[in-house]
Short mmCIF file of C-alpha atoms and ligand atoms in Angstrom, two decimals:
data_model
loop_
_atom_site.label_atom_id
_atom_site.label_comp_id
_atom_site.label_asym_id
_atom_site.label_seq_id
_atom_site.Cartn_x
_atom_site.Cartn_y
_atom_site.Cartn_z
CA MET A 30 42.80 34.96 -12.07
CA ASP A 31 44.58 32.08 -13.20
CA PHE A 32 42.71 29.02 -13.56
CA PHE A 33 43.98 26.75 -10.55
CA PRO A 34 43.62 29.79 -7.73
CA ARG A 35 40.28 29.68 -9.79
CA LEU A 36 39.45 26.68 -9.14
CA PHE A 37 40.07 26.12 -5.49
CA TRP A 38 38.27 29.32 -4.43
CA THR A 39 35.11 28.23 -6.58
CA LEU A 40 35.52 24.40 -5.13
CA PHE A 41 36.19 26.13 -1.51
CA GLY A 42 33.47 28.44 -1.20
CA THR A 43 31.11 25.31 -2.74
CA ALA A 44 32.14 22.97 -0.12
CA SER A 45 31.28 25.87 2.51
CA LEU A 46 28.30 26.12 1.25
CA CYS A 47 27.24 23.23 1.33
CA TYR A 48 28.84 22.22 4.72
CA PHE A 49 26.75 25.34 6.16
CA VAL A 50 23.53 23.58 4.36
CA ILE A 51 23.94 20.60 5.66
CA ASN A 52 24.53 21.88 8.96
CA VAL A 53 21.76 24.14 9.51
CA ALA A 54 19.26 21.73 8.01
CA LEU A 55 20.30 18.42 10.34
CA GLY A 56 20.48 20.96 13.47
CA TYR A 57 16.86 21.96 13.28
CA TRP A 58 15.56 19.17 16.00
CA LYS A 59 18.24 20.64 18.08
CA ARG A 60 17.96 24.36 17.91
CA ARG A 61 13.76 23.25 18.48
CA GLY A 62 15.11 21.95 21.62
CA ILE A 63 13.08 18.37 20.60
CA LEU A 64 14.27 15.24 21.79
CA HIS A 65 16.15 13.46 18.13
CA GLU A 66 18.63 11.00 16.94
CA LYS A 67 21.91 12.32 16.57
CA PRO A 68 22.08 12.71 12.59
CA LYS A 69 25.16 11.48 10.60
CA LYS A 70 26.01 13.87 7.39
CA PRO A 71 24.95 13.95 4.97
CA TRP A 72 22.90 11.09 5.26
CA GLY A 73 20.82 11.48 8.41
CA HIS A 74 19.35 8.71 9.44
CA LEU A 75 19.39 6.81 5.75
CA LYS A 76 22.99 5.80 5.84
CA GLY A 77 22.42 2.40 3.85
CA VAL A 78 18.93 2.39 3.45
CA GLY A 79 18.12 1.03 0.01
CA ARG A 80 20.99 -1.08 -0.16
CA LYS A 81 22.18 -2.61 2.64
CA ARG A 82 18.70 -2.00 5.39
CA HIS A 83 15.08 -2.07 4.99
CA ILE A 84 13.39 1.78 6.21
CA SER A 85 11.49 -0.10 8.53
CA GLU A 86 14.62 -1.41 10.26
CA VAL A 87 15.59 2.42 10.95
CA LEU A 88 12.56 3.11 11.58
CA GLN A 89 12.04 0.33 14.65
CA THR A 90 15.35 0.68 16.09
CA ILE A 91 14.72 4.32 16.79
CA TYR A 92 11.05 3.34 17.79
CA ASN A 93 12.52 0.85 20.33
CA LYS A 94 15.18 3.23 21.69
CA TYR A 95 13.43 6.06 22.66
CA LYS A 96 9.47 4.62 22.89
CA GLY A 97 8.40 5.36 26.39
CA GLN A 98 10.69 8.91 26.60
CA ALA A 99 8.22 11.30 24.97
CA PRO A 100 5.44 11.35 22.22
CA PHE A 101 8.05 11.55 19.33
CA VAL A 102 11.47 11.88 18.72
CA GLY A 103 13.24 13.94 15.97
CA PHE A 104 15.30 12.21 12.83
CA TYR A 105 16.49 12.93 9.60
CA ALA A 106 15.46 11.41 6.27
CA LEU A 107 18.90 12.69 4.36
CA LEU A 108 18.15 16.88 4.71
CA LYS A 109 15.02 16.40 5.88
CA PRO A 110 13.70 16.65 9.34
CA MET A 111 10.74 14.46 10.28
CA LEU A 112 9.29 13.18 14.17
CA LEU A 113 8.80 9.34 14.35
CA ILE A 114 5.60 9.05 16.73
CA LEU A 115 6.01 7.08 19.68
CA ASP A 116 2.67 5.90 21.30
CA LEU A 117 -0.39 4.78 20.37
CA GLU A 118 -2.36 7.65 22.18
CA SER A 119 -0.68 10.59 20.52
CA ILE A 120 -1.27 8.27 17.46
CA HIS A 121 -5.02 8.13 17.83
CA TYR A 122 -5.08 12.28 18.14
CA ILE A 123 -3.42 12.60 14.66
CA LEU A 124 -5.05 9.83 12.66
CA LEU A 125 -8.56 10.07 14.36
CA LYS A 126 -9.19 12.70 16.88
CA ASP A 127 -8.03 15.93 15.34
CA SER A 128 -7.01 14.47 11.86
CA LYS A 129 -8.15 17.99 10.65
CA TYR A 130 -4.29 19.48 11.60
CA PHE A 131 -3.18 15.66 9.61
CA MET A 132 -5.02 15.57 6.52
CA ASP A 133 -2.01 15.76 4.31
CA ARG A 134 0.54 13.28 3.52
CA GLY A 135 3.00 15.86 1.51
CA LEU A 136 3.56 13.57 -1.03
CA TYR A 137 4.54 15.25 -4.30
CA TYR A 138 1.54 15.06 -7.45
CA ASN A 139 1.09 16.61 -10.58
CA ILE A 140 -2.39 17.05 -11.76
CA GLN A 141 -1.27 19.46 -15.05
CA ASP A 142 1.91 17.18 -16.46
CA ASP A 143 1.36 13.48 -14.72
CA TYR A 144 -1.98 12.89 -15.12
CA LEU A 145 -2.32 9.62 -13.36
CA SER A 146 -1.01 11.27 -9.88
CA GLN A 147 -4.20 12.66 -9.53
CA ASN A 148 -5.43 9.64 -7.43
CA GLN A 149 -5.87 9.64 -3.79
CA LEU A 150 -3.41 7.97 -2.07
CA GLN A 151 -0.86 11.32 -4.10
CA MET A 152 -3.20 14.23 -3.48
CA ASP A 153 -3.75 16.44 -0.36
CA GLY A 154 -5.38 19.56 0.49
CA PRO A 155 -8.27 20.48 -1.25
CA ASP A 156 -7.89 18.19 -4.49
CA TRP A 157 -8.13 15.60 -2.21
CA GLN A 158 -10.88 16.95 -0.39
CA HIS A 159 -12.97 17.70 -3.63
CA LEU A 160 -12.17 14.01 -4.97
CA HIS A 161 -12.93 12.67 -1.15
CA LEU A 162 -16.35 14.32 -1.09
CA LYS A 163 -17.17 13.16 -5.31
CA LEU A 164 -16.15 9.73 -4.07
CA LYS A 165 -17.54 9.69 -0.68
CA SER A 166 -21.24 10.28 -2.70
CA LEU A 167 -20.88 7.18 -4.48
CA GLN A 168 -21.22 5.67 -1.05
CA TRP A 169 -18.71 2.47 -2.94
CA GLN A 170 -18.01 1.44 0.58
CA GLU A 171 -20.92 0.27 0.82
CA LYS A 172 -21.61 -1.11 -2.56
CA ILE A 173 -18.77 -3.33 -2.56
CA GLN A 174 -20.85 -5.94 -1.37
CA ASN A 175 -22.69 -6.10 -4.82
CA MET A 176 -19.30 -6.49 -6.67
CA LEU A 177 -18.40 -10.01 -5.37
CA PRO A 178 -19.99 -11.91 -8.61
CA ALA A 179 -17.62 -10.21 -10.32
CA LEU A 180 -14.84 -11.06 -7.97
CA LEU A 181 -15.98 -14.70 -7.80
CA LYS A 182 -16.04 -14.39 -11.86
CA VAL A 183 -12.26 -13.55 -12.05
CA GLN A 184 -11.57 -16.33 -9.39
CA GLN A 185 -13.95 -19.10 -11.05
CA THR A 186 -11.18 -18.45 -14.36
CA PHE A 187 -8.10 -17.99 -12.33
CA SER A 188 -9.27 -21.67 -10.60
CA ASN A 189 -10.18 -23.30 -13.78
CA SER A 190 -6.77 -22.09 -15.76
CA LEU A 191 -4.68 -23.05 -12.49
CA ARG A 192 -6.34 -26.71 -12.22
CA GLU A 193 -5.25 -27.17 -15.69
CA LYS A 194 -2.04 -26.03 -15.33
CA VAL A 195 -1.31 -28.37 -11.81
CA THR A 196 -2.91 -31.36 -13.74
CA LYS A 197 -0.79 -31.55 -16.50
CA SER A 198 2.10 -31.58 -14.52
CA GLN A 199 0.57 -35.04 -12.97
CA ASN A 200 -1.13 -32.27 -9.65
CA LYS A 201 2.19 -31.70 -8.14
CA LEU A 202 4.95 -28.63 -9.32
CA ASN A 203 7.30 -26.18 -8.32
CA ILE A 204 5.07 -22.95 -8.93
CA ASN A 205 6.55 -19.41 -9.14
CA ILE A 206 4.02 -18.01 -6.09
CA THR A 207 4.98 -14.41 -6.28
CA GLU A 208 3.72 -14.40 -10.06
CA LEU A 209 0.56 -16.50 -9.05
CA VAL A 210 -1.27 -14.04 -6.84
CA GLU A 211 0.46 -11.18 -8.49
CA GLY A 212 -1.61 -12.41 -11.91
CA TYR A 213 -4.61 -13.40 -9.96
CA ASN A 214 -4.94 -9.80 -8.75
CA ILE A 215 -3.77 -8.13 -12.02
CA ASP A 216 -7.33 -10.19 -13.35
CA CYS A 217 -9.10 -8.75 -10.07
CA ILE A 218 -7.70 -4.79 -10.94
CA SER A 219 -8.07 -5.26 -15.16
CA SER A 220 -11.37 -7.17 -14.88
CA LEU A 221 -13.15 -4.76 -11.88
CA ALA A 222 -11.37 -1.26 -12.66
CA PHE A 223 -10.74 -1.33 -15.99
CA GLY A 224 -13.44 -3.64 -17.60
CA LEU A 225 -11.01 -6.04 -19.44
CA GLU A 226 -11.18 -9.60 -18.50
CA GLY A 227 -7.37 -11.12 -17.82
CA ASP A 228 -6.78 -15.03 -17.49
CA SER A 229 -3.06 -14.49 -16.24
CA VAL A 230 -2.23 -18.33 -15.10
CA ARG A 231 -2.12 -19.06 -19.10
CA TYR A 232 -1.50 -15.62 -20.71
CA ARG A 233 1.31 -13.59 -18.64
CA ASN A 234 2.37 -11.00 -20.95
CA THR A 235 -0.68 -9.03 -21.80
CA GLN A 236 -0.39 -5.36 -22.88
CA PHE A 237 -2.45 -4.34 -19.52
CA HIS A 238 -0.08 -6.69 -17.60
CA THR A 239 3.46 -4.68 -18.76
CA MET A 240 1.85 -1.53 -18.24
CA CYS A 241 0.96 -2.37 -14.07
CA LYS A 242 4.62 -3.76 -13.94
CA SER A 243 5.84 -0.42 -15.85
CA TYR A 244 4.28 2.84 -15.15
CA ILE A 245 6.93 4.51 -13.49
CA LYS A 246 9.09 6.89 -15.95
CA SER A 247 11.96 4.73 -17.07
CA ASN A 248 14.60 7.29 -16.51
CA PHE A 249 12.92 7.69 -12.92
CA ASN A 250 15.83 9.12 -9.79
CA VAL A 251 15.27 8.26 -6.81
CA PHE A 252 17.65 11.53 -5.71
CA LYS A 253 14.77 13.79 -8.29
CA ALA A 254 11.80 12.24 -7.13
CA TYR A 255 13.00 13.47 -3.12
CA LEU A 256 13.68 16.43 -4.24
CA ALA A 257 10.18 16.91 -5.52
CA PHE A 258 9.09 15.61 -2.00
CA CYS A 259 11.35 18.35 -0.40
CA PHE A 260 10.02 20.97 -3.14
CA PRO A 261 7.06 20.38 -4.31
CA SER A 262 6.05 23.97 -5.89
CA LEU A 263 9.49 23.95 -7.15
CA ALA A 264 9.17 20.18 -8.89
CA ARG A 265 5.70 21.69 -10.60
CA LEU A 266 7.51 24.59 -12.03
CA VAL A 267 9.79 22.41 -13.68
CA GLN A 268 7.29 20.12 -15.14
CA TYR A 269 8.75 17.24 -13.34
CA TYR A 270 6.53 13.65 -13.34
CA MET A 271 7.14 10.09 -12.44
CA TYR A 272 5.37 7.87 -14.36
CA SER A 273 5.81 6.77 -17.73
CA PRO A 274 3.54 8.71 -21.17
CA LYS A 275 3.10 6.09 -22.01
CA ALA A 276 1.44 3.72 -19.41
CA SER A 277 -0.24 7.35 -18.87
CA GLN A 278 -2.01 7.78 -22.55
CA TYR A 279 -2.86 3.55 -22.33
CA PHE A 280 -4.68 3.70 -19.47
CA GLN A 281 -6.47 6.82 -20.72
CA LYS A 282 -7.18 5.61 -23.63
CA LEU A 283 -8.25 2.12 -22.07
CA ILE A 284 -10.58 3.78 -19.83
CA SER A 285 -12.55 5.97 -22.12
CA ASP A 286 -12.52 3.29 -24.87
CA LYS A 287 -14.57 1.30 -21.88
CA LEU A 288 -16.96 4.22 -20.60
CA ASN A 289 -17.95 5.25 -24.30
CA GLU A 290 -18.53 1.48 -24.56
CA ARG A 291 -20.57 1.60 -21.59
CA GLU A 292 -21.98 5.18 -21.87
CA TYR A 293 -23.40 5.24 -25.54
CA GLN A 294 -23.47 1.98 -26.66
CA HIS A 295 -24.95 0.41 -23.37
CA THR A 296 -22.92 -2.38 -23.24
CA GLN A 297 -23.80 -3.25 -19.33
CA PRO A 298 -21.83 -5.78 -17.36
CA LEU A 299 -23.16 -9.00 -16.83
CA GLN A 300 -21.36 -8.31 -13.36
CA TYR A 301 -21.32 -4.80 -11.33
CA ASP A 302 -18.05 -3.16 -10.76
CA PHE A 303 -16.28 -0.77 -10.18
CA LEU A 304 -16.15 1.18 -13.61
CA GLN A 305 -19.75 0.71 -13.62
CA LEU A 306 -19.90 2.52 -10.43
CA TRP A 307 -17.99 5.64 -11.67
CA CYS A 308 -20.11 5.07 -15.12
CA ASP A 309 -23.39 5.65 -13.19
CA SER A 310 -21.98 8.19 -10.72
CA ARG A 311 -22.05 10.44 -14.36
CA LYS A 312 -25.90 10.39 -14.50
CA ILE A 313 -26.82 10.19 -11.04
CA SER A 314 -24.46 13.35 -10.78
CA GLN A 315 -26.06 14.69 -14.07
CA ARG A 316 -29.34 15.35 -11.92
CA ASN A 317 -27.73 16.04 -8.32
CA GLN A 318 -26.01 19.37 -8.84
CA ILE A 319 -24.42 19.31 -5.12
CA PHE A 320 -22.08 17.08 -6.51
CA LYS A 321 -20.05 17.83 -9.95
CA LYS A 322 -19.34 14.50 -12.14
CA LEU A 323 -16.64 12.18 -12.26
CA ASP A 324 -14.76 13.79 -15.39
CA ASN A 325 -12.94 10.75 -17.07
CA GLN A 326 -9.20 12.23 -16.01
CA GLU A 327 -10.60 11.30 -12.45
CA ILE A 328 -11.90 7.72 -13.42
CA VAL A 329 -8.33 7.17 -14.71
CA GLY A 330 -6.71 8.29 -10.94
CA GLN A 331 -9.20 6.22 -9.46
CA ALA A 332 -8.46 3.05 -11.53
CA PHE A 333 -5.11 3.66 -11.46
CA SER A 334 -4.80 3.60 -8.04
CA PHE A 335 -6.03 -0.16 -8.17
CA ILE A 336 -2.49 -0.62 -9.47
CA LEU A 337 -0.80 1.74 -7.49
CA ALA A 338 -2.28 1.46 -3.88
CA GLY A 339 -3.54 -2.17 -4.30
CA LEU A 340 -1.39 -4.12 -6.46
CA GLU A 341 1.90 -4.57 -4.75
CA SER A 342 0.33 -4.48 -0.74
CA SER A 343 -2.31 -7.23 -1.67
CA SER A 344 0.48 -9.76 -3.84
CA SER A 345 2.48 -9.23 -1.29
CA THR A 346 0.36 -10.16 1.47
CA LEU A 347 -0.76 -12.98 -0.52
CA ALA A 348 2.58 -14.27 -1.46
CA CYS A 349 3.91 -13.85 2.37
CA CYS A 350 1.01 -15.67 3.73
CA LEU A 351 1.55 -19.02 1.56
CA TYR A 352 4.91 -18.53 2.32
CA GLU A 353 4.39 -18.80 5.95
CA LEU A 354 1.19 -21.42 5.95
CA ALA A 355 4.20 -23.83 3.68
CA LEU A 356 6.69 -23.13 6.46
CA GLN A 357 3.91 -23.95 9.57
CA PRO A 358 2.20 -26.85 7.71
CA GLU A 359 -0.32 -27.78 10.98
CA ILE A 360 -1.82 -24.19 10.53
CA GLN A 361 -2.00 -24.65 6.92
CA ASP A 362 -4.30 -27.98 7.42
CA LYS A 363 -6.16 -26.30 10.21
CA ALA A 364 -6.75 -23.74 7.50
CA ARG A 365 -8.27 -26.03 4.69
CA ARG A 366 -10.29 -27.79 7.03
CA GLU A 367 -11.56 -24.72 7.93
CA ILE A 368 -12.36 -23.86 4.05
CA ARG A 369 -14.09 -27.10 3.90
CA GLU A 370 -16.38 -27.07 6.83
CA VAL A 371 -17.25 -23.92 6.12
CA LEU A 372 -17.85 -24.11 2.62
CA SER A 373 -19.95 -27.65 2.63
CA LYS A 374 -22.45 -26.18 5.44
CA HIS A 375 -22.73 -23.81 2.35
CA LYS A 376 -23.22 -26.21 -0.10
CA ASP A 377 -20.11 -24.95 -1.62
CA ASN A 378 -21.09 -21.77 -2.69
CA LEU A 379 -18.91 -19.14 -1.64
CA ASN A 380 -20.63 -16.01 -0.97
CA GLU A 381 -20.18 -13.21 1.89
CA THR A 382 -21.77 -15.40 4.22
CA VAL A 383 -18.94 -17.88 4.15
CA LEU A 384 -16.48 -15.59 3.94
CA LYS A 385 -17.20 -14.17 7.45
CA GLU A 386 -17.25 -17.17 8.85
CA LEU A 387 -13.82 -17.93 7.58
CA VAL A 388 -12.92 -16.52 11.16
CA TYR A 389 -9.30 -18.85 11.38
CA LEU A 390 -8.59 -17.61 7.56
CA LYS A 391 -8.98 -13.92 8.46
CA GLN A 392 -7.01 -14.20 11.15
CA ILE A 393 -4.48 -15.99 8.97
CA LEU A 394 -4.48 -13.19 7.22
CA ASN A 395 -4.18 -10.38 9.82
CA GLU A 396 -1.33 -12.33 10.99
CA THR A 397 0.23 -12.38 7.59
CA LEU A 398 -0.66 -8.21 8.03
CA ARG A 399 0.96 -7.77 11.39
CA LYS A 400 4.48 -9.69 10.43
CA HIS A 401 4.85 -8.54 7.20
CA THR A 402 2.91 -5.16 7.13
CA PRO A 403 3.35 -4.01 3.41
CA TYR A 404 2.85 -0.79 4.56
CA PRO A 405 5.54 -0.35 7.37
CA PHE A 406 4.59 3.40 7.77
CA LEU A 407 1.81 6.00 7.71
CA LEU A 408 3.17 9.13 6.86
CA ARG A 409 1.68 12.77 7.63
CA LEU A 410 2.29 16.52 7.19
CA THR A 411 1.31 18.62 10.26
CA THR A 412 -0.79 21.52 8.53
CA LYS A 413 -1.42 23.62 11.88
CA ASP A 414 0.61 24.09 14.91
CA TYR A 415 -0.66 21.61 17.24
CA GLU A 416 -0.10 20.71 20.98
CA LEU A 417 -0.32 17.71 21.97
CA PRO A 418 -3.29 17.44 24.40
CA ASP A 419 -1.77 16.83 28.48
CA SER A 420 1.21 17.60 26.98
CA VAL A 421 3.80 20.53 26.27
CA PHE A 422 4.99 19.09 23.18
CA MET A 423 3.97 20.97 19.91
CA LEU A 424 4.24 20.29 16.45
CA ARG A 425 4.59 22.56 13.76
CA GLU A 426 3.04 23.39 11.14
CA GLY A 427 5.04 21.68 7.97
CA ASN A 428 6.74 18.91 10.09
CA HIS A 429 6.67 15.72 8.60
CA LEU A 430 5.38 12.44 10.77
CA ILE A 431 6.09 8.75 10.51
CA ILE A 432 4.02 6.74 12.59
CA PRO A 433 5.87 2.93 12.43
CA THR A 434 3.29 0.67 12.09
CA SER A 435 5.66 -2.05 11.77
CA ALA A 436 7.94 -1.06 14.58
CA ILE A 437 4.41 -1.49 16.73
CA HIS A 438 3.52 -4.92 15.09
CA HIS A 439 6.93 -5.98 16.27
CA ASP A 440 6.46 -4.35 19.58
CA ALA A 441 6.44 -7.39 22.41
CA MET A 442 4.17 -5.14 24.79
CA TYR A 443 0.96 -5.86 22.11
CA TYR A 444 2.15 -9.06 20.82
CA SER A 445 3.87 -12.03 22.41
CA ASN A 446 6.87 -13.24 20.43
CA PRO A 447 6.29 -10.30 17.67
CA ASP A 448 8.87 -12.59 15.02
CA LYS A 449 7.00 -15.80 15.13
CA PHE A 450 4.15 -16.17 12.89
CA ASP A 451 1.35 -17.22 15.14
CA PRO A 452 -2.24 -16.54 13.75
CA GLU A 453 -3.57 -16.92 17.40
CA HIS A 454 -2.08 -13.25 18.07
CA PHE A 455 -5.50 -12.80 16.27
CA HIS A 456 -8.30 -15.04 18.70
CA SER A 457 -10.67 -12.82 20.17
CA LYS A 458 -9.62 -13.10 23.80
CA GLN A 459 -6.13 -11.67 22.28
CA SER A 460 -7.39 -8.97 19.70
CA GLU A 461 -9.79 -7.80 22.27
CA LYS A 462 -6.89 -6.50 24.71
CA ARG A 463 -5.18 -4.82 22.16
CA PRO A 464 -5.77 -1.23 22.09
CA VAL A 465 -6.92 0.76 19.49
CA GLY A 466 -3.96 2.17 17.36
CA ALA A 467 -1.60 -1.62 17.91
CA PHE A 468 -2.68 -3.39 14.50
CA LEU A 469 -3.31 -0.67 11.51
CA PRO A 470 -1.80 -2.53 8.32
CA TYR A 471 -4.55 -0.14 6.58
CA GLY A 472 -4.12 2.69 8.78
CA MET A 473 -7.03 4.53 10.55
CA GLY A 474 -8.96 8.07 10.26
CA PRO A 475 -10.28 10.07 7.12
CA ARG A 476 -7.12 9.12 5.31
CA ALA A 477 -7.17 5.53 5.62
CA CYS A 478 -7.16 3.07 3.29
CA VAL A 479 -10.71 3.25 1.24
CA ALA A 480 -10.59 -0.46 -0.12
CA GLN A 481 -9.91 -2.27 3.40
CA HIS A 482 -13.25 -4.23 2.74
CA PHE A 483 -12.33 -5.21 -0.70
CA ALA A 484 -8.53 -5.97 -0.21
CA GLN A 485 -9.27 -8.47 2.27
CA GLN A 486 -12.23 -9.83 0.04
CA GLN A 487 -10.15 -10.41 -2.89
CA MET A 488 -7.13 -11.56 -0.68
CA LEU A 489 -9.84 -14.20 1.35
CA VAL A 490 -10.88 -15.12 -2.14
CA CYS A 491 -7.94 -16.17 -3.65
CA LEU A 492 -7.08 -18.01 -0.54
CA VAL A 493 -9.58 -19.99 -0.59
CA THR A 494 -9.39 -21.19 -3.79
CA LEU A 495 -5.74 -22.10 -3.10
CA LEU A 496 -5.59 -23.59 0.35
CA GLN A 497 -9.32 -25.77 -0.37
CA HIS A 498 -7.49 -27.75 -3.74
CA TYR A 499 -3.85 -27.47 -3.55
CA GLU A 500 -1.23 -28.18 -0.52
CA PHE A 501 2.10 -25.81 -0.48
CA THR A 502 5.23 -26.81 0.88
CA PRO A 503 8.67 -25.57 0.71
CA CYS A 504 10.79 -26.77 -2.39
CA ALA A 505 14.22 -26.24 -3.42
CA GLU A 506 13.96 -23.08 -4.98
CA THR A 507 11.91 -21.51 -1.80
CA THR A 508 14.32 -18.88 -0.16
CA ILE A 509 14.37 -19.45 3.88
CA PRO A 510 14.26 -16.92 5.81
CA LEU A 511 12.37 -14.38 3.69
CA THR A 512 14.07 -10.97 3.55
CA TYR A 513 12.89 -7.67 2.39
CA ASP A 514 13.58 -6.00 -0.81
CA ASN A 515 15.81 -2.56 0.64
CA SER A 516 14.96 -1.00 -2.12
CA LYS A 517 11.66 -0.68 -1.98
CA LEU A 518 9.64 1.71 0.62
CA MET A 519 7.27 -1.32 0.76
CA LYS A 520 7.85 -4.31 2.99
CA LYS A 521 8.01 -6.76 -0.19
CA PRO A 522 9.97 -10.23 -0.46
CA LYS A 523 13.21 -9.63 -2.26
CA ASN A 524 13.36 -13.13 -4.19
CA ASP A 525 10.32 -14.63 -5.76
CA ILE A 526 8.72 -16.90 -3.39
CA TRP A 527 8.78 -20.37 -5.16
CA LEU A 528 6.51 -23.76 -3.22
CA THR A 529 5.75 -26.70 -4.57
CA ILE A 530 1.91 -27.06 -5.42
CA THR A 531 0.24 -30.16 -4.86
CA SER A 532 -3.25 -31.29 -5.70
CA VAL A 533 -4.97 -32.63 -2.39
CA ARG A 534 -8.54 -34.41 -1.72
C1 LIG B 614 -3.18 -5.90 1.56
C2 LIG B 614 -3.81 -4.68 0.78
C3 LIG B 614 -4.06 -3.29 1.29
C4 LIG B 614 -3.01 -2.99 2.11
C5 LIG B 614 -2.33 -3.27 3.40
C6 LIG B 614 -3.35 -1.14 2.18
C7 LIG B 614 -2.87 -0.47 2.91
C8 LIG B 614 -3.04 1.31 2.98
C9 LIG B 614 -2.38 2.14 3.81
C10 LIG B 614 -1.48 1.42 5.22
C11 LIG B 614 -2.97 2.80 3.60
C12 LIG B 614 -2.82 4.39 3.99
C13 LIG B 614 -3.63 4.81 5.34
C14 LIG B 614 -3.05 5.66 5.75
O1 LIG B 614 -2.36 6.85 5.46
O2 LIG B 614 -3.76 6.24 7.40
C15 LIG B 614 -3.84 2.64 2.20
C16 LIG B 614 -4.22 3.77 1.45
C17 LIG B 614 -4.87 4.08 0.28
N1 LIG B 614 -5.23 2.57 -0.43
FE1 LIG B 614 -4.75 0.53 0.44
N2 LIG B 614 -4.24 -0.88 1.31
C18 LIG B 614 -4.55 -2.29 0.09
C19 LIG B 614 -4.91 -2.95 -0.89
C20 LIG B 614 -5.88 -1.48 -1.27
C21 LIG B 614 -6.15 -1.98 -2.70
C22 LIG B 614 -6.62 -3.36 -3.28
C23 LIG B 614 -6.94 -0.68 -2.94
C24 LIG B 614 -7.58 -0.29 -3.89
C25 LIG B 614 -7.79 0.51 -4.77
C26 LIG B 614 -6.38 0.18 -2.35
C27 LIG B 614 -6.67 1.94 -2.04
C28 LIG B 614 -6.03 2.62 -1.40
C29 LIG B 614 -6.43 4.04 -1.63
C30 LIG B 614 -7.06 4.97 -2.63
C31 LIG B 614 -5.52 4.94 -0.35
C32 LIG B 614 -5.64 6.48 -0.22
C33 LIG B 614 -6.88 6.69 0.35
C34 LIG B 614 -6.47 8.13 1.16
O3 LIG B 614 -5.44 8.73 1.29
O4 LIG B 614 -7.51 8.91 0.44
N3 LIG B 614 -5.75 -0.32 -0.94
N4 LIG B 614 -4.00 1.75 2.31
#
């Protein structure tokens, strides 16, 4: 056959096959008779996401359109059918009561070829359960209080360096808040999880800092990552990996050196930290055969989860919080008054009791997590066919579920005037009235955030340090209103937040 007819039939055949595959894939909810949002070919419902729209906008639009009509509604992430859960009762069953059917997230991980993916956030099935049991046996949630001194040591360095910087500029300067709080969080991670002290206000370009910002491989491609999410077994077969081998090697070597220092040279840190907890666990587990000891690789994965799960979420929350306080000085003043009163009651000794008594500051933090929910949705995979109680609705094995936390946090049924930043939303009288599941910034159930208490402590300590001594106001570089970076799944400000910082007495 001549070249042109052959080319024509090849193109025609490929186009027909694509058309067929797209039609079959995007007809899934129709074939199952499930209420669904009509998809646009071939994007499903993701048209413009990543460029013009943030994923949370799409989820909120579908949530607002269908809530009250059914417990869930079907939609498509490109060709992948997904279910958006619409009511709090179903959420309660999925995350908590019947969580055994929804223990997985269905994210891609590859223990053999991508060591850093061996972390609690990404792993599923027996791999996750095995690690989860080992970590649970360490009772680390209970031990987090013992780590406050280590956290306060980081805070002290941060506070001293910042004071020096502000004093040098005649007590007032325009500052990149995003960088400032991110630096504080990196110092917390490097010190508590990797045993490496940092001082980000003075030294920003350390190797640790660079690796925290560049752990994704340089030729990362969103489309390939999407394919790995849809076809994980195939992706493992072709040894697909996401993390930069350089970052992987760096974190592995760092942890292995630090573990050697602590285990064989017996260099105990002055303050108890996560690395010491993992280190000690190896001695305990040698005696207790029920739980096998954590190996180096698992410790690297745990330490890395501080960066993967904790860095952007905490940094974005702190930056958004200071932005909101700069726009509403009366709320900022009230927070400062509370911090000063509580601290002076405890002779300026920042401790667990002080953090407990900072009721209004916690309202502010919760309001930030509500309005700027860093993880705008939770993800679950149905691992067994499941009928929602008292209904005719069936979730099939393999269905991916999305719980739209950000949309729920903006639902006027649960929060009056939801677009306004108002810490009174979390006044105890308001919170008590709210149903379970209406505030889920850290998720809920067995796969909820493992570090919720630690993250809250870390953010409160930072806010106390900043608000006690400084006032924050908008400056010429402040972008108002704040918009989110559409290219991220997380809700993270698009532009760095700049504010004027002024020393106050
Ligand atoms: C503002 C701060 C933070 C927020 C809002 C946050 C939120 C979340 C959310 C929503 C999840 C998923 C929950 C679910 O699916 O039900 C999660 C999981 C997780 N978070 Fe956090 N997180 C924060 C900070 C941290 C920090 C500092 C760490 C450090 C270790 C951390 C470690 C993890 C891990 C390991 C998981 C996976 C748990 C599992 O699947 O077993 N998070 N977090």
